[in-house]
mmCIF file of C-alpha atoms in Angstrom:
data_model
loop_
_atom_site.group_PDB
_atom_site.id
_atom_site.type_symbol
_atom_site.label_atom_id
_atom_site.label_comp_id
_atom_site.label_asym_id
_atom_site.label_seq_id
_atom_site.Cartn_x
_atom_site.Cartn_y
_atom_site.Cartn_z
ATOM 1 C CA UNK A 20 23.641 -2.304 4.243
ATOM 2 C CA UNK A 21 23.065 1.277 5.335
ATOM 3 C CA UNK A 22 22.115 1.939 8.908
ATOM 4 C CA UNK A 23 18.641 3.518 9.280
ATOM 5 C CA UNK A 24 20.249 6.282 11.366
ATOM 6 C CA UNK A 25 22.655 7.210 8.566
ATOM 7 C CA UNK A 26 22.600 10.926 7.823
ATOM 8 C CA UNK A 27 21.467 12.234 4.489
ATOM 9 C CA UNK A 28 24.053 14.490 2.824
ATOM 10 C CA UNK A 29 21.310 16.984 2.130
ATOM 11 C CA UNK A 30 19.381 16.741 5.379
ATOM 12 C CA UNK A 31 21.578 15.923 8.388
ATOM 13 C CA UNK A 32 19.626 15.423 11.579
ATOM 14 C CA UNK A 33 17.864 12.879 13.720
ATOM 15 C CA UNK A 34 16.329 9.865 11.982
ATOM 16 C CA UNK A 35 12.827 8.900 13.126
ATOM 17 C CA UNK A 36 11.824 5.330 12.228
ATOM 18 C CA UNK A 37 8.232 4.878 11.081
ATOM 19 C CA UNK A 38 6.110 2.126 12.614
ATOM 20 C CA UNK A 39 2.727 0.676 11.690
ATOM 21 C CA UNK A 40 0.210 0.963 14.530
ATOM 22 C CA UNK A 41 -3.077 -0.964 14.998
ATOM 23 C CA UNK A 42 -5.209 2.198 15.114
ATOM 24 C CA UNK A 43 -3.208 4.594 12.944
ATOM 25 C CA UNK A 44 -1.405 4.325 9.650
ATOM 26 C CA UNK A 45 2.023 5.386 10.855
ATOM 27 C CA UNK A 46 3.705 6.580 14.045
ATOM 28 C CA UNK A 47 7.152 7.822 15.027
ATOM 29 C CA UNK A 48 9.180 8.054 18.235
ATOM 30 C CA UNK A 49 9.415 11.814 18.659
ATOM 31 C CA UNK A 50 12.696 13.081 20.165
ATOM 32 C CA UNK A 51 11.100 16.379 21.187
ATOM 33 C CA UNK A 52 8.213 14.923 23.196
ATOM 34 C CA UNK A 53 9.951 11.727 24.236
ATOM 35 C CA UNK A 54 7.002 9.554 23.208
ATOM 36 C CA UNK A 55 5.379 7.939 20.197
ATOM 37 C CA UNK A 56 3.175 10.278 18.175
ATOM 38 C CA UNK A 57 1.157 10.013 14.983
ATOM 39 C CA UNK A 58 2.764 10.849 11.676
ATOM 40 C CA UNK A 59 0.532 13.882 11.183
ATOM 41 C CA UNK A 60 1.373 15.247 14.637
ATOM 42 C CA UNK A 61 5.074 14.788 13.863
ATOM 43 C CA UNK A 62 4.845 16.720 10.612
ATOM 44 C CA UNK A 63 2.800 19.519 12.152
ATOM 45 C CA UNK A 64 5.689 20.183 14.557
ATOM 46 C CA UNK A 65 7.603 21.643 11.617
ATOM 47 C CA UNK A 66 10.925 20.041 12.572
ATOM 48 C CA UNK A 67 10.882 17.312 9.935
ATOM 49 C CA UNK A 68 12.846 18.149 6.814
ATOM 50 C CA UNK A 69 12.719 15.111 4.570
ATOM 51 C CA UNK A 70 11.449 11.592 3.852
ATOM 52 C CA UNK A 71 13.922 8.879 2.879
ATOM 53 C CA UNK A 72 13.704 5.137 2.090
ATOM 54 C CA UNK A 73 14.952 2.938 4.919
ATOM 55 C CA UNK A 74 16.216 -0.290 3.380
ATOM 56 C CA UNK A 75 16.925 -1.968 6.715
ATOM 57 C CA UNK A 76 13.421 -1.385 8.049
ATOM 58 C CA UNK A 77 11.790 -2.100 4.697
ATOM 59 C CA UNK A 78 9.940 1.209 4.787
ATOM 60 C CA UNK A 79 10.944 4.811 5.303
ATOM 61 C CA UNK A 80 12.188 7.286 7.869
ATOM 62 C CA UNK A 81 11.755 10.969 8.559
ATOM 63 C CA UNK A 82 14.640 13.298 9.240
ATOM 64 C CA UNK A 83 14.037 15.693 12.133
ATOM 65 C CA UNK A 84 16.126 18.802 12.793
ATOM 66 C CA UNK A 85 14.735 19.362 16.307
ATOM 67 C CA UNK A 86 17.475 21.145 18.288
ATOM 68 C CA UNK A 87 17.103 19.279 21.558
ATOM 69 C CA UNK A 88 15.834 15.699 21.089
ATOM 70 C CA UNK A 89 15.557 13.566 24.201
ATOM 71 C CA UNK A 90 17.354 10.700 22.433
ATOM 72 C CA UNK A 91 20.808 10.540 20.833
ATOM 73 C CA UNK A 92 21.636 13.151 18.202
ATOM 74 C CA UNK A 93 23.592 12.522 15.021
ATOM 75 C CA UNK A 94 25.903 15.539 15.347
ATOM 76 C CA UNK A 95 23.768 18.114 13.497
ATOM 77 C CA UNK A 96 25.681 21.025 11.995
ATOM 78 C CA UNK A 97 26.042 24.145 14.096
ATOM 79 C CA UNK A 98 24.484 27.403 13.008
ATOM 80 C CA UNK A 99 26.672 29.803 11.011
ATOM 81 C CA UNK A 100 27.423 31.744 14.197
ATOM 82 C CA UNK A 101 28.445 28.509 15.934
ATOM 83 C CA UNK A 102 25.673 28.845 18.542
ATOM 84 C CA UNK A 103 22.952 26.281 19.199
ATOM 85 C CA UNK A 104 19.443 27.260 18.192
ATOM 86 C CA UNK A 105 16.905 27.982 20.892
ATOM 87 C CA UNK A 106 13.676 26.021 21.157
ATOM 88 C CA UNK A 107 11.863 29.349 21.419
ATOM 89 C CA UNK A 108 13.184 30.452 18.044
ATOM 90 C CA UNK A 109 10.133 30.934 15.776
ATOM 91 C CA UNK A 110 9.748 28.749 12.719
ATOM 92 C CA UNK A 111 8.589 29.978 9.358
ATOM 93 C CA UNK A 112 4.851 29.505 8.872
ATOM 94 C CA UNK A 113 3.866 27.014 6.193
ATOM 95 C CA UNK A 114 1.049 27.769 3.792
ATOM 96 C CA UNK A 115 -1.493 25.008 4.362
ATOM 97 C CA UNK A 116 -3.911 25.337 1.481
ATOM 98 C CA UNK A 117 -4.594 21.718 0.569
ATOM 99 C CA UNK A 118 -7.509 19.651 1.857
ATOM 100 C CA UNK A 119 -6.898 15.934 2.356
ATOM 101 C CA UNK A 120 -8.661 12.936 3.862
ATOM 102 C CA UNK A 121 -6.383 10.462 5.603
ATOM 103 C CA UNK A 122 -7.800 6.977 6.326
ATOM 104 C CA UNK A 123 -7.061 6.164 9.987
ATOM 105 C CA UNK A 124 -9.371 3.160 10.340
ATOM 106 C CA UNK A 125 -10.640 0.659 7.789
ATOM 107 C CA UNK A 126 -9.435 -1.659 5.051
ATOM 108 C CA UNK A 127 -7.653 1.149 3.173
ATOM 109 C CA UNK A 128 -5.668 2.217 6.238
ATOM 110 C CA UNK A 129 -3.183 4.968 5.386
ATOM 111 C CA UNK A 130 -4.782 5.983 2.079
ATOM 112 C CA UNK A 131 -4.693 9.687 1.231
ATOM 113 C CA UNK A 132 -7.401 11.445 -0.801
ATOM 114 C CA UNK A 133 -7.157 15.049 -1.980
ATOM 115 C CA UNK A 134 -10.293 17.176 -2.121
ATOM 116 C CA UNK A 135 -10.093 19.328 -5.272
ATOM 117 C CA UNK A 136 -11.570 22.794 -5.627
ATOM 118 C CA UNK A 137 -14.561 21.417 -7.517
ATOM 119 C CA UNK A 138 -15.346 19.005 -4.672
ATOM 120 C CA UNK A 139 -15.543 15.212 -4.682
ATOM 121 C CA UNK A 140 -17.830 12.282 -3.925
ATOM 122 C CA UNK A 141 -16.575 9.405 -1.769
ATOM 123 C CA UNK A 142 -18.020 5.918 -2.153
ATOM 124 C CA UNK A 143 -17.358 2.383 -3.293
ATOM 125 C CA UNK A 144 -18.620 2.917 -6.839
ATOM 126 C CA UNK A 145 -15.947 3.106 -9.512
ATOM 127 C CA UNK A 146 -17.652 6.288 -10.711
ATOM 128 C CA UNK A 147 -17.022 8.043 -7.377
ATOM 129 C CA UNK A 148 -14.269 10.668 -7.282
ATOM 130 C CA UNK A 149 -12.697 8.965 -4.245
ATOM 131 C CA UNK A 150 -13.183 5.177 -4.336
ATOM 132 C CA UNK A 151 -13.166 3.584 -0.889
ATOM 133 C CA UNK A 152 -14.481 0.101 -0.234
ATOM 134 C CA UNK A 153 -15.480 -0.986 3.234
ATOM 135 C CA UNK A 154 -18.251 -2.298 5.422
ATOM 136 C CA UNK A 155 -21.573 -0.555 4.698
ATOM 137 C CA UNK A 156 -20.068 2.102 2.421
ATOM 138 C CA UNK A 157 -22.625 3.147 -0.190
ATOM 139 C CA UNK A 158 -21.756 3.514 -3.899
ATOM 140 C CA UNK A 159 -22.010 7.304 -3.438
ATOM 141 C CA UNK A 160 -21.744 7.753 0.291
ATOM 142 C CA UNK A 161 -20.714 11.353 1.052
ATOM 143 C CA UNK A 162 -20.045 14.542 -0.880
ATOM 144 C CA UNK A 163 -17.244 16.942 0.039
ATOM 145 C CA UNK A 164 -17.647 20.469 -1.356
ATOM 146 C CA UNK A 165 -15.238 23.402 -1.237
ATOM 147 C CA UNK A 166 -16.610 26.917 -0.696
ATOM 148 C CA UNK A 167 -13.848 29.508 -0.496
ATOM 149 C CA UNK A 168 -11.431 28.301 2.160
ATOM 150 C CA UNK A 169 -13.994 26.004 3.795
ATOM 151 C CA UNK A 170 -14.859 22.343 3.187
ATOM 152 C CA UNK A 171 -18.293 20.886 3.827
ATOM 153 C CA UNK A 172 -19.472 17.278 3.998
ATOM 154 C CA UNK A 173 -22.966 16.057 3.151
ATOM 155 C CA UNK A 174 -24.309 12.527 3.591
ATOM 156 C CA UNK A 175 -25.680 10.849 0.460
ATOM 157 C CA UNK A 176 -26.204 7.355 1.870
ATOM 158 C CA UNK A 177 -29.111 7.633 4.272
ATOM 159 C CA UNK A 178 -28.150 4.502 6.185
ATOM 160 C CA UNK A 179 -25.814 3.726 7.894
ATOM 161 C CA UNK A 180 -24.946 7.376 7.442
ATOM 162 C CA UNK A 181 -21.990 9.733 7.790
ATOM 163 C CA UNK A 182 -20.683 11.020 11.130
ATOM 164 C CA UNK A 183 -18.378 13.927 12.041
ATOM 165 C CA UNK A 184 -16.679 13.334 15.400
ATOM 166 C CA UNK A 185 -19.373 10.695 15.995
ATOM 167 C CA UNK A 186 -22.232 13.149 15.443
ATOM 168 C CA UNK A 187 -24.541 12.154 12.619
ATOM 169 C CA UNK A 188 -24.563 14.416 9.562
ATOM 170 C CA UNK A 189 -28.179 15.393 8.987
ATOM 171 C CA UNK A 190 -27.381 18.323 6.695
ATOM 172 C CA UNK A 191 -24.284 19.874 5.208
ATOM 173 C CA UNK A 192 -21.607 20.319 7.902
ATOM 174 C CA UNK A 193 -18.447 22.424 7.761
ATOM 175 C CA UNK A 194 -15.268 20.515 8.565
ATOM 176 C CA UNK A 195 -12.493 21.812 10.795
ATOM 177 C CA UNK A 196 -8.851 20.788 10.630
ATOM 178 C CA UNK A 197 -8.463 17.520 12.554
ATOM 179 C CA UNK A 198 -12.105 16.398 12.361
ATOM 180 C CA UNK A 199 -12.772 12.663 12.108
ATOM 181 C CA UNK A 200 -15.391 11.542 9.594
ATOM 182 C CA UNK A 201 -16.851 8.052 9.918
ATOM 183 C CA UNK A 202 -18.075 6.562 6.653
ATOM 184 C CA UNK A 203 -20.404 3.591 7.122
ATOM 185 C CA UNK A 204 -19.812 1.313 10.097
ATOM 186 C CA UNK A 205 -16.056 1.122 10.528
ATOM 187 C CA UNK A 206 -14.163 3.361 8.089
ATOM 188 C CA UNK A 207 -12.822 6.591 9.582
ATOM 189 C CA UNK A 208 -11.019 9.367 7.701
ATOM 190 C CA UNK A 209 -9.291 12.384 9.222
ATOM 191 C CA UNK A 210 -9.771 15.756 7.551
ATOM 192 C CA UNK A 211 -6.571 17.793 7.474
ATOM 193 C CA UNK A 212 -5.394 21.092 6.090
ATOM 194 C CA UNK A 213 -1.817 20.580 4.869
ATOM 195 C CA UNK A 214 0.790 22.181 2.662
ATOM 196 C CA UNK A 215 2.261 20.700 -0.514
ATOM 197 C CA UNK A 216 5.219 19.101 1.253
ATOM 198 C CA UNK A 217 3.031 17.465 3.895
ATOM 199 C CA UNK A 218 0.663 16.045 1.288
ATOM 200 C CA UNK A 219 3.579 14.680 -0.733
ATOM 201 C CA UNK A 220 5.098 13.150 2.402
ATOM 202 C CA UNK A 221 1.823 11.464 3.374
ATOM 203 C CA UNK A 222 1.515 9.913 -0.073
ATOM 204 C CA UNK A 223 5.168 8.858 -0.173
ATOM 205 C CA UNK A 224 5.030 7.246 3.243
ATOM 206 C CA UNK A 225 1.793 5.434 2.452
ATOM 207 C CA UNK A 226 3.337 4.069 -0.731
ATOM 208 C CA UNK A 227 6.543 2.982 1.006
ATOM 209 C CA UNK A 228 4.719 1.103 3.763
ATOM 210 C CA UNK A 229 2.838 -0.932 1.145
ATOM 211 C CA UNK A 230 5.809 -1.843 -1.049
ATOM 212 C CA UNK A 231 8.264 -4.706 -0.749
ATOM 213 C CA UNK A 232 11.683 -2.997 -0.414
ATOM 214 C CA UNK A 233 13.503 -5.489 -2.682
ATOM 215 C CA UNK A 234 11.138 -5.883 -5.634
ATOM 216 C CA UNK A 235 9.101 -2.658 -5.215
ATOM 217 C CA UNK A 236 5.944 -4.716 -5.712
ATOM 218 C CA UNK A 237 3.054 -4.447 -3.286
ATOM 219 C CA UNK A 238 3.695 -6.337 -0.062
ATOM 220 C CA UNK A 239 1.671 -8.997 1.741
ATOM 221 C CA UNK A 240 -0.100 -6.458 3.954
ATOM 222 C CA UNK A 241 -1.453 -4.573 0.947
ATOM 223 C CA UNK A 242 -2.436 -7.785 -0.837
ATOM 224 C CA UNK A 243 -4.368 -9.147 2.151
ATOM 225 C CA UNK A 244 -6.496 -6.004 2.303
ATOM 226 C CA UNK A 245 -6.896 -5.671 -1.450
ATOM 227 C CA UNK A 246 -7.914 -9.263 -2.169
ATOM 228 C CA UNK A 247 -10.725 -9.091 0.396
ATOM 229 C CA UNK A 248 -11.912 -5.849 -1.150
ATOM 230 C CA UNK A 249 -11.770 -7.290 -4.661
ATOM 231 C CA UNK A 250 -13.596 -10.452 -3.575
ATOM 232 C CA UNK A 251 -16.385 -8.409 -1.954
ATOM 233 C CA UNK A 252 -16.641 -6.274 -5.086
ATOM 234 C CA UNK A 253 -16.916 -9.365 -7.303
ATOM 235 C CA UNK A 254 -19.584 -10.891 -5.065
ATOM 236 C CA UNK A 255 -21.681 -7.722 -4.966
ATOM 237 C CA UNK A 256 -21.497 -7.042 -8.689
ATOM 238 C CA UNK A 257 -21.460 -10.689 -9.773
ATOM 239 C CA UNK A 258 -18.256 -10.217 -11.731
ATOM 240 C CA UNK A 259 -15.314 -12.550 -12.246
ATOM 241 C CA UNK A 260 -12.115 -12.599 -10.224
ATOM 242 C CA UNK A 261 -8.965 -14.687 -10.699
ATOM 243 C CA UNK A 262 -5.806 -15.346 -8.666
ATOM 244 C CA UNK A 263 -2.451 -16.599 -9.912
ATOM 245 C CA UNK A 264 0.118 -17.812 -7.388
ATOM 246 C CA UNK A 265 3.608 -17.828 -8.931
ATOM 247 C CA UNK A 266 6.453 -19.727 -7.230
ATOM 248 C CA UNK A 267 10.067 -19.773 -8.470
ATOM 249 C CA UNK A 268 11.228 -23.374 -8.913
ATOM 250 C CA UNK A 269 14.249 -24.596 -6.908
ATOM 251 C CA UNK A 270 14.933 -21.106 -5.586
ATOM 252 C CA UNK A 271 16.836 -22.445 -2.572
ATOM 253 C CA UNK A 272 19.264 -24.086 -4.978
ATOM 254 C CA UNK A 273 19.765 -20.721 -6.703
ATOM 255 C CA UNK A 274 20.729 -19.148 -3.370
ATOM 256 C CA UNK A 275 22.944 -22.076 -2.377
ATOM 257 C CA UNK A 276 24.750 -22.254 -5.718
ATOM 258 C CA UNK A 277 25.065 -18.615 -6.737
ATOM 259 C CA UNK A 278 24.658 -16.755 -3.457
ATOM 260 C CA UNK A 279 21.939 -14.604 -1.931
ATOM 261 C CA UNK A 280 22.890 -11.484 -3.866
ATOM 262 C CA UNK A 281 22.233 -13.300 -7.128
ATOM 263 C CA UNK A 282 19.056 -14.722 -5.594
ATOM 264 C CA UNK A 283 17.869 -11.210 -4.784
ATOM 265 C CA UNK A 284 18.630 -10.132 -8.335
ATOM 266 C CA UNK A 285 16.589 -13.050 -9.685
ATOM 267 C CA UNK A 286 13.633 -11.962 -7.546
ATOM 268 C CA UNK A 287 13.898 -8.433 -8.935
ATOM 269 C CA UNK A 288 14.079 -9.644 -12.539
ATOM 270 C CA UNK A 289 11.120 -11.990 -12.127
ATOM 271 C CA UNK A 290 9.077 -9.191 -10.519
ATOM 272 C CA UNK A 291 9.960 -6.786 -13.313
ATOM 273 C CA UNK A 292 9.173 -9.364 -15.966
ATOM 274 C CA UNK A 293 5.718 -10.140 -14.559
ATOM 275 C CA UNK A 294 4.950 -6.440 -14.075
ATOM 276 C CA UNK A 295 5.248 -5.855 -17.820
ATOM 277 C CA UNK A 296 2.279 -8.163 -18.437
ATOM 278 C CA UNK A 297 -0.097 -6.563 -15.913
ATOM 279 C CA UNK A 298 -3.133 -4.488 -16.815
ATOM 280 C CA UNK A 299 -3.669 -1.228 -14.907
ATOM 281 C CA UNK A 300 -6.440 -2.857 -12.836
ATOM 282 C CA UNK A 301 -4.387 -5.960 -11.947
ATOM 283 C CA UNK A 302 -2.565 -6.221 -8.617
ATOM 284 C CA UNK A 303 0.854 -7.880 -8.396
ATOM 285 C CA UNK A 304 2.349 -8.477 -4.950
ATOM 286 C CA UNK A 305 5.207 -10.357 -3.361
ATOM 287 C CA UNK A 306 3.411 -13.017 -1.356
ATOM 288 C CA UNK A 307 6.309 -14.814 0.304
ATOM 289 C CA UNK A 308 10.033 -15.431 -0.076
ATOM 290 C CA UNK A 309 9.990 -16.577 -3.699
ATOM 291 C CA UNK A 310 6.230 -16.373 -4.268
ATOM 292 C CA UNK A 311 4.293 -13.728 -6.152
ATOM 293 C CA UNK A 312 0.536 -13.389 -6.422
ATOM 294 C CA UNK A 313 -1.622 -11.705 -9.065
ATOM 295 C CA UNK A 314 -5.195 -10.478 -8.617
ATOM 296 C CA UNK A 315 -7.052 -10.164 -11.918
ATOM 297 C CA UNK A 316 -10.358 -8.346 -11.801
ATOM 298 C CA UNK A 317 -13.042 -9.479 -14.247
ATOM 299 C CA UNK A 318 -10.989 -12.432 -15.527
ATOM 300 C CA UNK A 319 -12.299 -15.943 -16.057
ATOM 301 C CA UNK A 320 -10.361 -19.085 -15.164
ATOM 302 C CA UNK A 321 -9.535 -19.604 -18.838
ATOM 303 C CA UNK A 322 -8.168 -16.072 -19.281
ATOM 304 C CA UNK A 323 -6.137 -16.454 -16.092
ATOM 305 C CA UNK A 324 -4.661 -19.695 -17.468
ATOM 306 C CA UNK A 325 -3.635 -17.867 -20.643
ATOM 307 C CA UNK A 326 -1.964 -15.133 -18.578
ATOM 308 C CA UNK A 327 -0.239 -17.774 -16.449
ATOM 309 C CA UNK A 328 1.190 -19.459 -19.531
ATOM 310 C CA UNK A 329 2.480 -16.128 -20.836
ATOM 311 C CA UNK A 330 4.172 -15.478 -17.509
ATOM 312 C CA UNK A 331 5.683 -18.973 -17.416
ATOM 313 C CA UNK A 332 7.144 -18.703 -20.911
ATOM 314 C CA UNK A 333 8.484 -15.215 -20.281
ATOM 315 C CA UNK A 334 10.285 -16.247 -17.083
ATOM 316 C CA UNK A 335 11.669 -19.391 -18.699
ATOM 317 C CA UNK A 336 13.220 -17.343 -21.524
ATOM 318 C CA UNK A 337 14.768 -14.617 -19.341
ATOM 319 C CA UNK A 338 18.449 -14.048 -20.254
ATOM 320 C CA UNK A 339 20.464 -14.691 -17.084
ATOM 321 C CA UNK A 340 23.940 -15.280 -18.521
ATOM 322 C CA UNK A 341 25.339 -12.212 -16.785
ATOM 323 C CA UNK A 342 24.312 -13.574 -13.400
ATOM 324 C CA UNK A 343 25.718 -17.050 -13.973
ATOM 325 C CA UNK A 344 26.557 -19.093 -17.073
ATOM 326 C CA UNK A 345 24.491 -22.071 -15.903
ATOM 327 C CA UNK A 346 21.697 -20.136 -14.172
ATOM 328 C CA UNK A 347 18.190 -20.940 -15.380
ATOM 329 C CA UNK A 348 14.907 -20.011 -13.746
ATOM 330 C CA UNK A 349 11.392 -21.346 -14.151
ATOM 331 C CA UNK A 350 8.138 -20.910 -12.252
ATOM 332 C CA UNK A 351 5.187 -23.057 -11.254
ATOM 333 C CA UNK A 352 1.832 -21.273 -11.311
ATOM 334 C CA UNK A 353 -1.458 -22.111 -9.627
ATOM 335 C CA UNK A 354 -4.659 -20.552 -10.944
ATOM 336 C CA UNK A 355 -8.076 -20.241 -9.303
ATOM 337 C CA UNK A 356 -11.089 -18.088 -10.116
ATOM 338 C CA UNK A 357 -14.687 -17.258 -9.428
ATOM 339 C CA UNK A 358 -16.649 -17.025 -12.655
ATOM 340 C CA UNK A 359 -19.747 -18.480 -14.275
ATOM 341 C CA UNK A 360 -18.528 -22.040 -13.646
ATOM 342 C CA UNK A 361 -16.464 -21.801 -10.455
ATOM 343 C CA UNK A 362 -17.230 -20.459 -6.987
ATOM 344 C CA UNK A 363 -15.477 -19.830 -3.678
ATOM 345 C CA UNK A 364 -16.995 -18.966 -0.320
ATOM 346 C CA UNK A 365 -14.391 -16.383 0.660
ATOM 347 C CA UNK A 366 -11.215 -14.632 -0.408
ATOM 348 C CA UNK A 367 -9.254 -17.006 1.836
ATOM 349 C CA UNK A 368 -10.816 -20.007 0.066
ATOM 350 C CA UNK A 369 -9.813 -18.541 -3.301
ATOM 351 C CA UNK A 370 -6.207 -18.130 -2.109
ATOM 352 C CA UNK A 371 -6.188 -21.719 -0.807
ATOM 353 C CA UNK A 372 -7.476 -22.957 -4.169
ATOM 354 C CA UNK A 373 -4.653 -21.141 -6.000
ATOM 355 C CA UNK A 374 -2.151 -22.527 -3.473
ATOM 356 C CA UNK A 375 -3.361 -26.101 -4.062
ATOM 357 C CA UNK A 376 -3.091 -25.579 -7.811
ATOM 358 C CA UNK A 377 0.464 -24.309 -7.462
ATOM 359 C CA UNK A 378 1.486 -27.435 -5.529
ATOM 360 C CA UNK A 379 -0.196 -29.577 -8.170
ATOM 361 C CA UNK A 380 2.032 -27.869 -10.756
ATOM 362 C CA UNK A 381 5.064 -28.673 -8.558
ATOM 363 C CA UNK A 382 4.096 -32.317 -8.225
ATOM 364 C CA UNK A 383 3.516 -32.591 -11.984
ATOM 365 C CA UNK A 384 7.136 -31.651 -12.690
ATOM 366 C CA UNK A 385 7.344 -27.847 -12.192
ATOM 367 C CA UNK A 386 7.613 -25.166 -14.891
ATOM 368 C CA UNK A 387 3.916 -25.399 -15.681
ATOM 369 C CA UNK A 388 0.497 -23.873 -15.003
ATOM 370 C CA UNK A 389 -2.158 -25.820 -13.086
ATOM 371 C CA UNK A 390 -5.739 -25.054 -12.054
ATOM 372 C CA UNK A 391 -7.323 -25.891 -8.736
ATOM 373 C CA UNK A 392 -8.899 -29.323 -8.533
ATOM 374 C CA UNK A 393 -11.990 -29.640 -6.416
ATOM 375 C CA UNK A 394 -13.031 -25.999 -6.706
ATOM 376 C CA UNK A 395 -16.830 -26.066 -6.412
ATOM 377 C CA UNK A 396 -18.928 -25.135 -9.444
ATOM 378 C CA UNK A 397 -20.834 -21.865 -9.484
ATOM 379 C CA UNK A 398 -24.460 -22.006 -8.421
#
């Protein structure tokens, strides 16, 4: 497996590992400053030259060409004249002409929203230009308008309001690069002026931190945030929501008999197979070692059962001869839902109901779909 410090043929330099922080989406250990800094601060330095997947860390890393890092260098190439560059050597100015909002606090931590020239409305309504769900966020909470090279924010919610650097927005306010905008009670976005490369890097890094490196499905962190958001949405709008917990049968035996490389390949094939049956609004994530979980918006228990049976049959019929002549794979699926006939008090209770159903499918002989017993009826 490649070392996370391995040089890129195109961008030799110092690798900076990305880390998730409690109060910021991503941070790096900066060789220039000798301390941990935010991702945005790192990119503003101008020394970073690329973003690359980091298989060992399960995320990504930046490559930094800073001439004098305080930590170990990876033998960067010398300049054509053979002389080391000076720290005082000026860097080319980047054209920062893109306006973005970067979520630094809230359930959608790390999300990146672009503000187009025609402006945008942020809120939890699906009709909003930038959809962001969170505590006390109104359906149409704040409007961001672009006038020339300036961006303004205006509150549309009334209460609990919109705040710029913790000062309440009573009328339209011009934003400056680096301003923090609080939406509702606990969601905070940072307004930034970036160039095309910086915006692309922010989006790439956000995507990589939310993906499982093996299957490329969403990871547990993303699922935990998303399922709570979807549950709150279903409760507010009185819509249906279903969960399917998919567990590969006898997966330990697959690893023991055929080896972990084949086991990893099975996980990838199962993930790819399930992905083909997802609607655009569905969420498929890797929940555990050999477990996958599906969030189906506006789906009844019956429709979720039908989807579960399609998934089960598809996995059972996967051609695996190339991996092993005797290799066969099946899945057990637990289904739970909130709809006109079934209720759950919380997102966690809905997950527990799907988990119980999955174990009922195991006890009944595996390779089957089961629904949660004991799930309370809807009021």
